[in-house]
Short mmCIF file of C-alpha atoms in Angstrom, two decimals:
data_model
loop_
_atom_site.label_atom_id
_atom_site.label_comp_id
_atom_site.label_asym_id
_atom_site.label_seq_id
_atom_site.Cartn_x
_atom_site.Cartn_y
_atom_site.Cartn_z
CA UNK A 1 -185.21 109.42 1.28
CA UNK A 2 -183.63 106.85 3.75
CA UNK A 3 -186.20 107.03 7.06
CA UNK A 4 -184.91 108.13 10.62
CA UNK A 5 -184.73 103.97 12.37
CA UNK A 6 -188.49 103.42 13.94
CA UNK A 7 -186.33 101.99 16.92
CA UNK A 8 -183.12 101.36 18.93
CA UNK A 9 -181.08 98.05 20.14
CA UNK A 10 -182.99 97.46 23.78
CA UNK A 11 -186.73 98.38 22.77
CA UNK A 12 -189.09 96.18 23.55
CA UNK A 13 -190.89 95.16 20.61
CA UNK A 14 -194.09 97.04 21.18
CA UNK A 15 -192.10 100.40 21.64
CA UNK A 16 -190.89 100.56 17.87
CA UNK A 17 -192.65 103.02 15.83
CA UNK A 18 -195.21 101.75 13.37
CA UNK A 19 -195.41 100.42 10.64
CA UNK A 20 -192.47 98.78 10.85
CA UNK A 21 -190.32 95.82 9.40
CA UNK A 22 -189.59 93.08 11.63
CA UNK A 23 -186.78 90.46 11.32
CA UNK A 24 -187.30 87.33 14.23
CA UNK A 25 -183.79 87.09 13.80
CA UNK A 26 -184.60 83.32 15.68
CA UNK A 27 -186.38 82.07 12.88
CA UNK A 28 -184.19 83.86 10.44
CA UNK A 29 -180.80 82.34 11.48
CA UNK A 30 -182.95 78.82 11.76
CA UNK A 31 -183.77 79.10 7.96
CA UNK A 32 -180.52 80.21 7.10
CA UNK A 33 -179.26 76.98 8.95
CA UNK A 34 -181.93 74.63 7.50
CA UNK A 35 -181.44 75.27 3.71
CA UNK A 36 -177.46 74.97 4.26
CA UNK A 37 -178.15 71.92 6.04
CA UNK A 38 -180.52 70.46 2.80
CA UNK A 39 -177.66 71.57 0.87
CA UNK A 40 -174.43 70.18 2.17
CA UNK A 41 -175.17 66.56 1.06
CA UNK A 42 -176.38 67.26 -2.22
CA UNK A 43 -173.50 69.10 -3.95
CA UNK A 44 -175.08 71.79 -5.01
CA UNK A 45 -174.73 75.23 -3.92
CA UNK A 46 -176.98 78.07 -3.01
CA UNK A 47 -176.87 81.13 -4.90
CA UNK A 48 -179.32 83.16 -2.84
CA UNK A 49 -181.92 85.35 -4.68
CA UNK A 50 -181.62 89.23 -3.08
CA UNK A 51 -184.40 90.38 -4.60
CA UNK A 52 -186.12 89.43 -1.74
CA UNK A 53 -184.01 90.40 1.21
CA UNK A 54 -182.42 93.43 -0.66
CA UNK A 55 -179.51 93.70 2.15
CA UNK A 56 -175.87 92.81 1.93
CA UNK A 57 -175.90 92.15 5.49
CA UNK A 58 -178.11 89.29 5.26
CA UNK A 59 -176.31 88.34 1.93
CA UNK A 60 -173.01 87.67 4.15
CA UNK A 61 -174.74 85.88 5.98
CA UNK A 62 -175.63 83.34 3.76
CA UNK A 63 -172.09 83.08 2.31
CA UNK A 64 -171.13 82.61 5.91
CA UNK A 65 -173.16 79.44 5.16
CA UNK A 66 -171.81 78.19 2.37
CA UNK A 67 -173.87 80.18 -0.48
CA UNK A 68 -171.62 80.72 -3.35
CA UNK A 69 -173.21 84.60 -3.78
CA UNK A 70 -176.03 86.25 -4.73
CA UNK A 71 -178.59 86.58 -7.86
CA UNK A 72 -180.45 89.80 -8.70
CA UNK A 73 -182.35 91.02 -11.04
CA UNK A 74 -181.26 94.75 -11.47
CA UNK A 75 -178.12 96.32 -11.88
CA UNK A 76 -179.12 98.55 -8.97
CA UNK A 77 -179.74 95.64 -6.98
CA UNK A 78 -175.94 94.53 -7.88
CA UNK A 79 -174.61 98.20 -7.13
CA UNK A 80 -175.73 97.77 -3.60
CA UNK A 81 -174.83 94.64 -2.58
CA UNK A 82 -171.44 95.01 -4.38
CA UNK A 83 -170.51 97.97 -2.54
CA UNK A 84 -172.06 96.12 0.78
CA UNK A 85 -168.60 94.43 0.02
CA UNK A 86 -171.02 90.73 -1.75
CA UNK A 87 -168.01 89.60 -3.96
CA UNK A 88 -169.96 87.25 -6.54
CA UNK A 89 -173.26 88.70 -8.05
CA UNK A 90 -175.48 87.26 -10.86
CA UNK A 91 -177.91 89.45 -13.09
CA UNK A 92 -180.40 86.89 -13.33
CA UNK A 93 -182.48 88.62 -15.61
CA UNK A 94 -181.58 90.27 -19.00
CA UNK A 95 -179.89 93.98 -19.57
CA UNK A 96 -180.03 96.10 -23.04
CA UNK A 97 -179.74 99.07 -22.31
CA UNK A 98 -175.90 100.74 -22.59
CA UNK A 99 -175.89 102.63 -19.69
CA UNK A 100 -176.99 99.83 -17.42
CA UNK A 101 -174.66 97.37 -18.71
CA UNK A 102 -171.82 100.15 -18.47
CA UNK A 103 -172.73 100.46 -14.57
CA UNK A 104 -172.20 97.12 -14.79
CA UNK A 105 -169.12 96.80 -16.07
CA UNK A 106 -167.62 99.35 -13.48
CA UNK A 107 -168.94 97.31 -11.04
CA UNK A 108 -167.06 94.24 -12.20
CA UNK A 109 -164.38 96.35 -11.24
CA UNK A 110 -164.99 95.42 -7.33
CA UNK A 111 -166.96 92.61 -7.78
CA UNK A 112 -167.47 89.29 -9.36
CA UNK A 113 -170.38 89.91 -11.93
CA UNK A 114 -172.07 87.82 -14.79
CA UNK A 115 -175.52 88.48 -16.62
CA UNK A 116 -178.13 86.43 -18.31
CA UNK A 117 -179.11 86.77 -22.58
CA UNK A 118 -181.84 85.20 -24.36
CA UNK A 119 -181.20 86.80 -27.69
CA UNK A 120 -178.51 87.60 -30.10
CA UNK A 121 -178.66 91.32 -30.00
CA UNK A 122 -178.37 91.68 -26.65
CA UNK A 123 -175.32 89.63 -27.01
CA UNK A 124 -173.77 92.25 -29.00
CA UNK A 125 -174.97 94.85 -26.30
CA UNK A 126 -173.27 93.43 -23.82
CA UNK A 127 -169.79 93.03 -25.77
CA UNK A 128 -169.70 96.30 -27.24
CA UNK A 129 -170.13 97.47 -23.15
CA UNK A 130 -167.16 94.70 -22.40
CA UNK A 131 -164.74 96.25 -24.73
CA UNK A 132 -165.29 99.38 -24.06
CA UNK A 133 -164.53 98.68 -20.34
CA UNK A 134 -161.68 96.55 -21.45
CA UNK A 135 -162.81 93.51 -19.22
CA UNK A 136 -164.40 90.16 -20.46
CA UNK A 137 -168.05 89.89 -18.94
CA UNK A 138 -169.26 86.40 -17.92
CA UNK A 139 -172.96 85.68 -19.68
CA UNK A 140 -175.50 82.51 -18.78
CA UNK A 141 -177.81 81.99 -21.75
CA UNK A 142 -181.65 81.73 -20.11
CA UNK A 143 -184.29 78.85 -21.31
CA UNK A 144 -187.33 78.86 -21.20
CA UNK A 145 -188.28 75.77 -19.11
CA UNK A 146 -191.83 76.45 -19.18
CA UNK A 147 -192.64 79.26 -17.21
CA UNK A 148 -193.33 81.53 -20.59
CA UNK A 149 -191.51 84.52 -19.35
CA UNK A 150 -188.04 85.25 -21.08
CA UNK A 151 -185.53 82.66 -22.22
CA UNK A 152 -184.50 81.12 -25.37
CA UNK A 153 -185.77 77.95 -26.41
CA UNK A 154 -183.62 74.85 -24.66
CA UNK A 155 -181.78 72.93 -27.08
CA UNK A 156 -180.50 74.17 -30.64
CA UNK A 157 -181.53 77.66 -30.34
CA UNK A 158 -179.75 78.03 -26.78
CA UNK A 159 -176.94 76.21 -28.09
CA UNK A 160 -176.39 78.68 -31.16
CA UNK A 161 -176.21 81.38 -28.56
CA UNK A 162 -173.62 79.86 -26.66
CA UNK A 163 -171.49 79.21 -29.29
CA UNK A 164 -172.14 82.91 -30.25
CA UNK A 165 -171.14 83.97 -26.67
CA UNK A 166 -167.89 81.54 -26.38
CA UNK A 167 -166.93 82.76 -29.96
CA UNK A 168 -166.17 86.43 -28.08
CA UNK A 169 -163.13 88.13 -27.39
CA UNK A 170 -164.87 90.10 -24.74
CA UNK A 171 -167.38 87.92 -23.09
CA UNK A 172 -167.22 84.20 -21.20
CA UNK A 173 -169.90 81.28 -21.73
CA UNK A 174 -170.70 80.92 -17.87
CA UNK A 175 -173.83 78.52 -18.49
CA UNK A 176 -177.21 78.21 -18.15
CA UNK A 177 -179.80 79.79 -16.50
CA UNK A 178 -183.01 77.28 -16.02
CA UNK A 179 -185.82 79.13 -13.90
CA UNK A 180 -189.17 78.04 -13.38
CA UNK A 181 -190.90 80.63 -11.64
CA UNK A 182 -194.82 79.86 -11.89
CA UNK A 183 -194.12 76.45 -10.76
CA UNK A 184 -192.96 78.22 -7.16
CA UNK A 185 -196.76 78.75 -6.23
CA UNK A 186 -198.82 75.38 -7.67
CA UNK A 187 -200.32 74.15 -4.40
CA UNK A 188 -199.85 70.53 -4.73
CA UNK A 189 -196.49 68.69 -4.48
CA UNK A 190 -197.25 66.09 -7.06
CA UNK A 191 -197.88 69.31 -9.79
CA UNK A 192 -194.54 71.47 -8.45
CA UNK A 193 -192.69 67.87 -8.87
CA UNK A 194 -194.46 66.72 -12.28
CA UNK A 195 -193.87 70.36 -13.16
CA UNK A 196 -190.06 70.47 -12.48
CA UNK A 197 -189.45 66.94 -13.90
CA UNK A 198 -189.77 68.79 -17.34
CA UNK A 199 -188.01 71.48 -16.43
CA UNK A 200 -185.50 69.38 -15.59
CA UNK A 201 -185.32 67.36 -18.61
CA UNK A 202 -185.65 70.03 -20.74
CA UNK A 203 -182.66 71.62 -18.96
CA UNK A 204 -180.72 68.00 -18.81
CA UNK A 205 -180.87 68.13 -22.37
CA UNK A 206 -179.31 71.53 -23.19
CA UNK A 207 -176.91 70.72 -21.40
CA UNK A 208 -175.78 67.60 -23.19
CA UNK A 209 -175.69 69.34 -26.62
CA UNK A 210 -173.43 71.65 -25.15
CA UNK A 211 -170.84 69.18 -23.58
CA UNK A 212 -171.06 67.73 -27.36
CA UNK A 213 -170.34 71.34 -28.79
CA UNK A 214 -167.21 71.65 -26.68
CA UNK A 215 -169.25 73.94 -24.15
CA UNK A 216 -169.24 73.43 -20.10
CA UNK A 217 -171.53 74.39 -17.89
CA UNK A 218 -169.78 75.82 -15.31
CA UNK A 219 -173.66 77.43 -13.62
CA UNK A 220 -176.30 75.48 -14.12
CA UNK A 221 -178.54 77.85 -12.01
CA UNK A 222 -183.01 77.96 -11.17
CA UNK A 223 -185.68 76.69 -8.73
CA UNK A 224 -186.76 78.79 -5.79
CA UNK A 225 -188.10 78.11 -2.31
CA UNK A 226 -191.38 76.32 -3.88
CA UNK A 227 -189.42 74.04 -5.40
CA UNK A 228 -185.49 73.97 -4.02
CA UNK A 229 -185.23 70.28 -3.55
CA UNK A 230 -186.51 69.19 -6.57
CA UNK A 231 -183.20 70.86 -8.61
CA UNK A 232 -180.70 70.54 -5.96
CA UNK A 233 -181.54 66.15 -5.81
CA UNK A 234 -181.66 66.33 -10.07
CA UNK A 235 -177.99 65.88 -10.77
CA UNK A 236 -178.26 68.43 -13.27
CA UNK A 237 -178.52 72.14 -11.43
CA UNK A 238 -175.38 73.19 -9.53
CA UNK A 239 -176.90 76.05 -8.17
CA UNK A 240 -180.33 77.03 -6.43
CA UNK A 241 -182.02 80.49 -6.40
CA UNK A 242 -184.04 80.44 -3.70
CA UNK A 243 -184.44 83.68 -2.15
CA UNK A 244 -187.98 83.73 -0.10
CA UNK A 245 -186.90 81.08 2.35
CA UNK A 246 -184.75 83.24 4.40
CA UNK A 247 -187.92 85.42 5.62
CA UNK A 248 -190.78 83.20 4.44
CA UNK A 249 -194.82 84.69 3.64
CA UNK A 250 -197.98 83.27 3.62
CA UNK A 251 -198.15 82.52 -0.20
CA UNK A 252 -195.51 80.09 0.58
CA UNK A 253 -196.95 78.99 3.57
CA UNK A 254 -200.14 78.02 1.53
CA UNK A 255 -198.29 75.51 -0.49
CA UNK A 256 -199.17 71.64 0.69
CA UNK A 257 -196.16 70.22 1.59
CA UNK A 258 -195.31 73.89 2.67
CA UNK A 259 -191.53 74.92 2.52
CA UNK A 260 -189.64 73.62 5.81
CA UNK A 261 -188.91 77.30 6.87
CA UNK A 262 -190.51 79.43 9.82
CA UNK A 263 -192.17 82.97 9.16
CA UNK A 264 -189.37 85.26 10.11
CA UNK A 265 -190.55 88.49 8.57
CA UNK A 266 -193.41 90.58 10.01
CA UNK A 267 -194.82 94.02 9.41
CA UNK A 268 -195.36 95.71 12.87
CA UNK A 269 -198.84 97.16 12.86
CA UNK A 270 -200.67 99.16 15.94
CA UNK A 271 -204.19 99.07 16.78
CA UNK A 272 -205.15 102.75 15.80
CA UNK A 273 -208.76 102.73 15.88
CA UNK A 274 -211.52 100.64 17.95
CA UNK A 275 -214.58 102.40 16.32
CA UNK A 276 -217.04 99.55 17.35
CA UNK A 277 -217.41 95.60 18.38
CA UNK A 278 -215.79 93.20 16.15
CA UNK A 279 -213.48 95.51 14.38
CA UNK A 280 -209.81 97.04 14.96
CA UNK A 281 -208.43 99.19 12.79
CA UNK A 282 -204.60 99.23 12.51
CA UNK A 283 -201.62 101.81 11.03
CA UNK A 284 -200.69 99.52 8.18
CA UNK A 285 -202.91 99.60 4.73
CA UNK A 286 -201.64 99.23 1.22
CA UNK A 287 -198.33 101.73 1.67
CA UNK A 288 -197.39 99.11 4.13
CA UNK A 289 -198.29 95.83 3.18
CA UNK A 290 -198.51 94.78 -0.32
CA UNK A 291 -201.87 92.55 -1.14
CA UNK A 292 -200.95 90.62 -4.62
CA UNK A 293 -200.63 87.64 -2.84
CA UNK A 294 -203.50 88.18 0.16
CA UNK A 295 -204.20 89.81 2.71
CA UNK A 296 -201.67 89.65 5.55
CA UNK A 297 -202.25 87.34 8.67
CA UNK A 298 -202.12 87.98 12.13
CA UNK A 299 -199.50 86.28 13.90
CA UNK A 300 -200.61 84.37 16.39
CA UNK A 301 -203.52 86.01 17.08
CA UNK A 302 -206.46 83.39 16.12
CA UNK A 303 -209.84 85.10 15.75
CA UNK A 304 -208.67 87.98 14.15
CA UNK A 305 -208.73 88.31 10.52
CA UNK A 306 -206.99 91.28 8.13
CA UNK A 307 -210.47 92.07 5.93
CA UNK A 308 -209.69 94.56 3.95
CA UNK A 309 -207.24 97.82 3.42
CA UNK A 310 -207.11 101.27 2.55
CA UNK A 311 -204.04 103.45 1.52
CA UNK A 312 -202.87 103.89 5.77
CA UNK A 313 -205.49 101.68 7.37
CA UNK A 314 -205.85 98.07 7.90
CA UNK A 315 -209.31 96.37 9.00
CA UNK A 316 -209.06 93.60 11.47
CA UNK A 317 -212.28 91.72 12.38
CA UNK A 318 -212.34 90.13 15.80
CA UNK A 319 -214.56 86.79 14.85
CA UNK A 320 -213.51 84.88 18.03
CA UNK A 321 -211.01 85.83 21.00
CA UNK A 322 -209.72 88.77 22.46
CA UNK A 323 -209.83 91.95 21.01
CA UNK A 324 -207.00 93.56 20.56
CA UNK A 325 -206.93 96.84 22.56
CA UNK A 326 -206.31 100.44 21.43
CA UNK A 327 -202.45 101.15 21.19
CA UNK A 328 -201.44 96.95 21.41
CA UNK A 329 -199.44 96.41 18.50
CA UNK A 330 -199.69 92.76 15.96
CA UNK A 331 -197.45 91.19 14.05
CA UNK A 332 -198.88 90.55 10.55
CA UNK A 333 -197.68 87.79 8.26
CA UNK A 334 -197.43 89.31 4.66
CA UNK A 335 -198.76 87.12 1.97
CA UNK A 336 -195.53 88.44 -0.53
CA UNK A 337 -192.13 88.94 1.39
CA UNK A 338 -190.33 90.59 -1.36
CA UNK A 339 -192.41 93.72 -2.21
CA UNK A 340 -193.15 93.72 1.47
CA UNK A 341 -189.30 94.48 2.03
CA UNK A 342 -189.25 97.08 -0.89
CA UNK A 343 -191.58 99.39 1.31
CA UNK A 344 -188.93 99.78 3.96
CA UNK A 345 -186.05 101.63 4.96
CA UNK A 346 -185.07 99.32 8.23
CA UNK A 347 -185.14 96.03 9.17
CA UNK A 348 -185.98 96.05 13.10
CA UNK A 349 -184.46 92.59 14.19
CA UNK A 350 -186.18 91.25 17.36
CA UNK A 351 -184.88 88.73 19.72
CA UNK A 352 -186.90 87.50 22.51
CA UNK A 353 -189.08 90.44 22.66
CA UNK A 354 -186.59 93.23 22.32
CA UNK A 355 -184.44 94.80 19.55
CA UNK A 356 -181.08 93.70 19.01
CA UNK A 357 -180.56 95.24 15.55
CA UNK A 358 -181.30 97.48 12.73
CA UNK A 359 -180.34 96.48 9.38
CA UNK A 360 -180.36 99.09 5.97
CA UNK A 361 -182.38 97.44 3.27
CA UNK A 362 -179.80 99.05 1.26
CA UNK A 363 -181.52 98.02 -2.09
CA UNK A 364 -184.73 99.09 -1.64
CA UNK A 365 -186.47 101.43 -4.78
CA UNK A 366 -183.30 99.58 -7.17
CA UNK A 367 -185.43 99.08 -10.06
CA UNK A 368 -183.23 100.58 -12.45
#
């Protein structure tokens, strides 16, 4: 059930209702502006990754940068942002099952859409859905570049299946797909670049034994905000799929030779609790920050650590500084920005200390 807004445009910050989702719509527009910037001289083009942000809102915003679209990786996903009025949408992931690649078909109706295969069968899937809809459907054949997850082997095997895809009445060879997702999160630069280097390669190579099969490339899509310049320097992607730079978390943050983007998303959290020296309890536990990646961090606030959580409680020990008081409300840092977003109804965006803003996150629960 879409939430009542836990504010209004002219709140100060510390009157929105917690736990809330909190845009710095500052930072946000600055890492908007920065990865365009990277991009512009490089050629290649930014096909943002929604999963994260989950809004069509800040989906047109990117395009109002330059980014050819968006990448999902659920039909749902694609419903909303389509009918958010996003004209060019990739399934990055794979679909099998009939009724989700019918939805997707009527949605290619309003809306640019293509979808990803690593297998034969699911080929056929998709085709039989095309002609039944009466409309061509564009597919990228995934490889597996190393990160063990889904994707065809590069080379002959992912060759066969594009010749099995361009052989179709119904369906359009659109490229490949070439994501290495693990490689987002090694710490050290010299691993994340060794790392992509073979993805890279790997990818290069495909590609050749394509153009010699009569097959272009017209996507050659991947890499994410761990890794972003790597691909878009390579000469071989023509599109990026970073979607975590636009809000930023601490997982990210962690990374030596840390993304060049500034923490723009924050959950808004309110000291509940002051049950004795050295510890602050807070409104927002597990139902309000996810903890795969961490603990969250308080912003700004050194000497105050997030220690541990229950379902709708959050410890904070005070090892040095202030204490926060009763009623003062934090900004926490979450260690995973895209399951962070998922818990929310609203994104609050702050300027400047007050609300200016208050964005749907239209695809939040689209897992289907």
């Amino acid at each position: 059930m879409l939430q009542r807004p836990p504010a209004e445009p002219g709140m100060r910050e510390e009157e929105v209702d917690t736990p809330a989702l909190i845009l710095d719509l500052d930072a946000f527009e600055a890492n908007l502006d920065a990865m365009a910037g990277f991009l512009a001289p490089t050629g290649t083009k930014l096909r943002a990754h929604a999963k994260t942000h989950k809004s069509s809102i800040i989906a047109l915003e990117q395009m109002k940068r330059g980014a050819v679209g968006q990448c999902v990786q659920k039909v749902a996903e694609a419903e909303a942002l389509a009918w958010g009025g996003v004209p060019d949408i990739l399934v990055s992931n794979e679909v099998v099952s009939p009724r989700k690649l019918a939805r997707l078909m009527a949605l290619s109706r309003i809306a640019r859409v293509a979808l990803c295969t690593d297998h034969e069968a699911g080929i056929a899937l998709a085709e039989q859905a095309a002609e039944a809809a009466g409309q061509r459907l564009r597919m990228l054949v995934e490889i597996d570049v190393g990160a063990a997850r889904c994707g065809v082997q590069p080379g002959p095997a992912a060759v066969a299946l594009a010749q099995r895809i361009a052989a179709s009445p119904h369906l359009i060879f659109g490229g490949l797909q070439a994501y290495h997702g693990s490689a987002q999160h090694q710490r050290s630069p010299e691993q994340r670049a060794a790392t992509i280097a073979g993805a890279v390669e790997q990818t290069r190579r495909t590609v050749e034994q394509l153009r010699q099969q009569g097959l272009d490339c017209g996507i050659v899509g991947g890499a994410g905000t761990g890794t972003f310049r790597h691909e878009a320097t390579s000469g071989v992607y023509t599109e990026i799929q970073a979607g975590s730079y636009a809000l930023m978390d601490a997982d990210y943050a962690a990374n030596e030779d840390a993304p060049p983007f500034r923490h723009a998303l924050f959950v808004l959290t309110q000291v509940m609790s002051t049950p004795h020296d050295g510890l602050v309890v807070v409104d927002a536990g597990h139902k309000a920050i996810p903890t795969d990646s961490g603990f969250p961090r308080p912003w700004q606030r050194p000497g105050l650590r997030y220690a541990g959580a229950s379902d709708e409680h959050g410890n904070i020990l005070v090892e040095g500084g202030a204490a926060p008081k009763l009623g003062e409300t934090l900004r926490l840092v979450p260690g995973h920005c895209d399951p962070t977003v998922d818990r929310y109804d609203w994104y609050v965006g702050v300027r400047k200390g007050r609300v200016e803003c208050l964005w749907p996150v239209a695809a939040r629960g689209a897992m289907q």
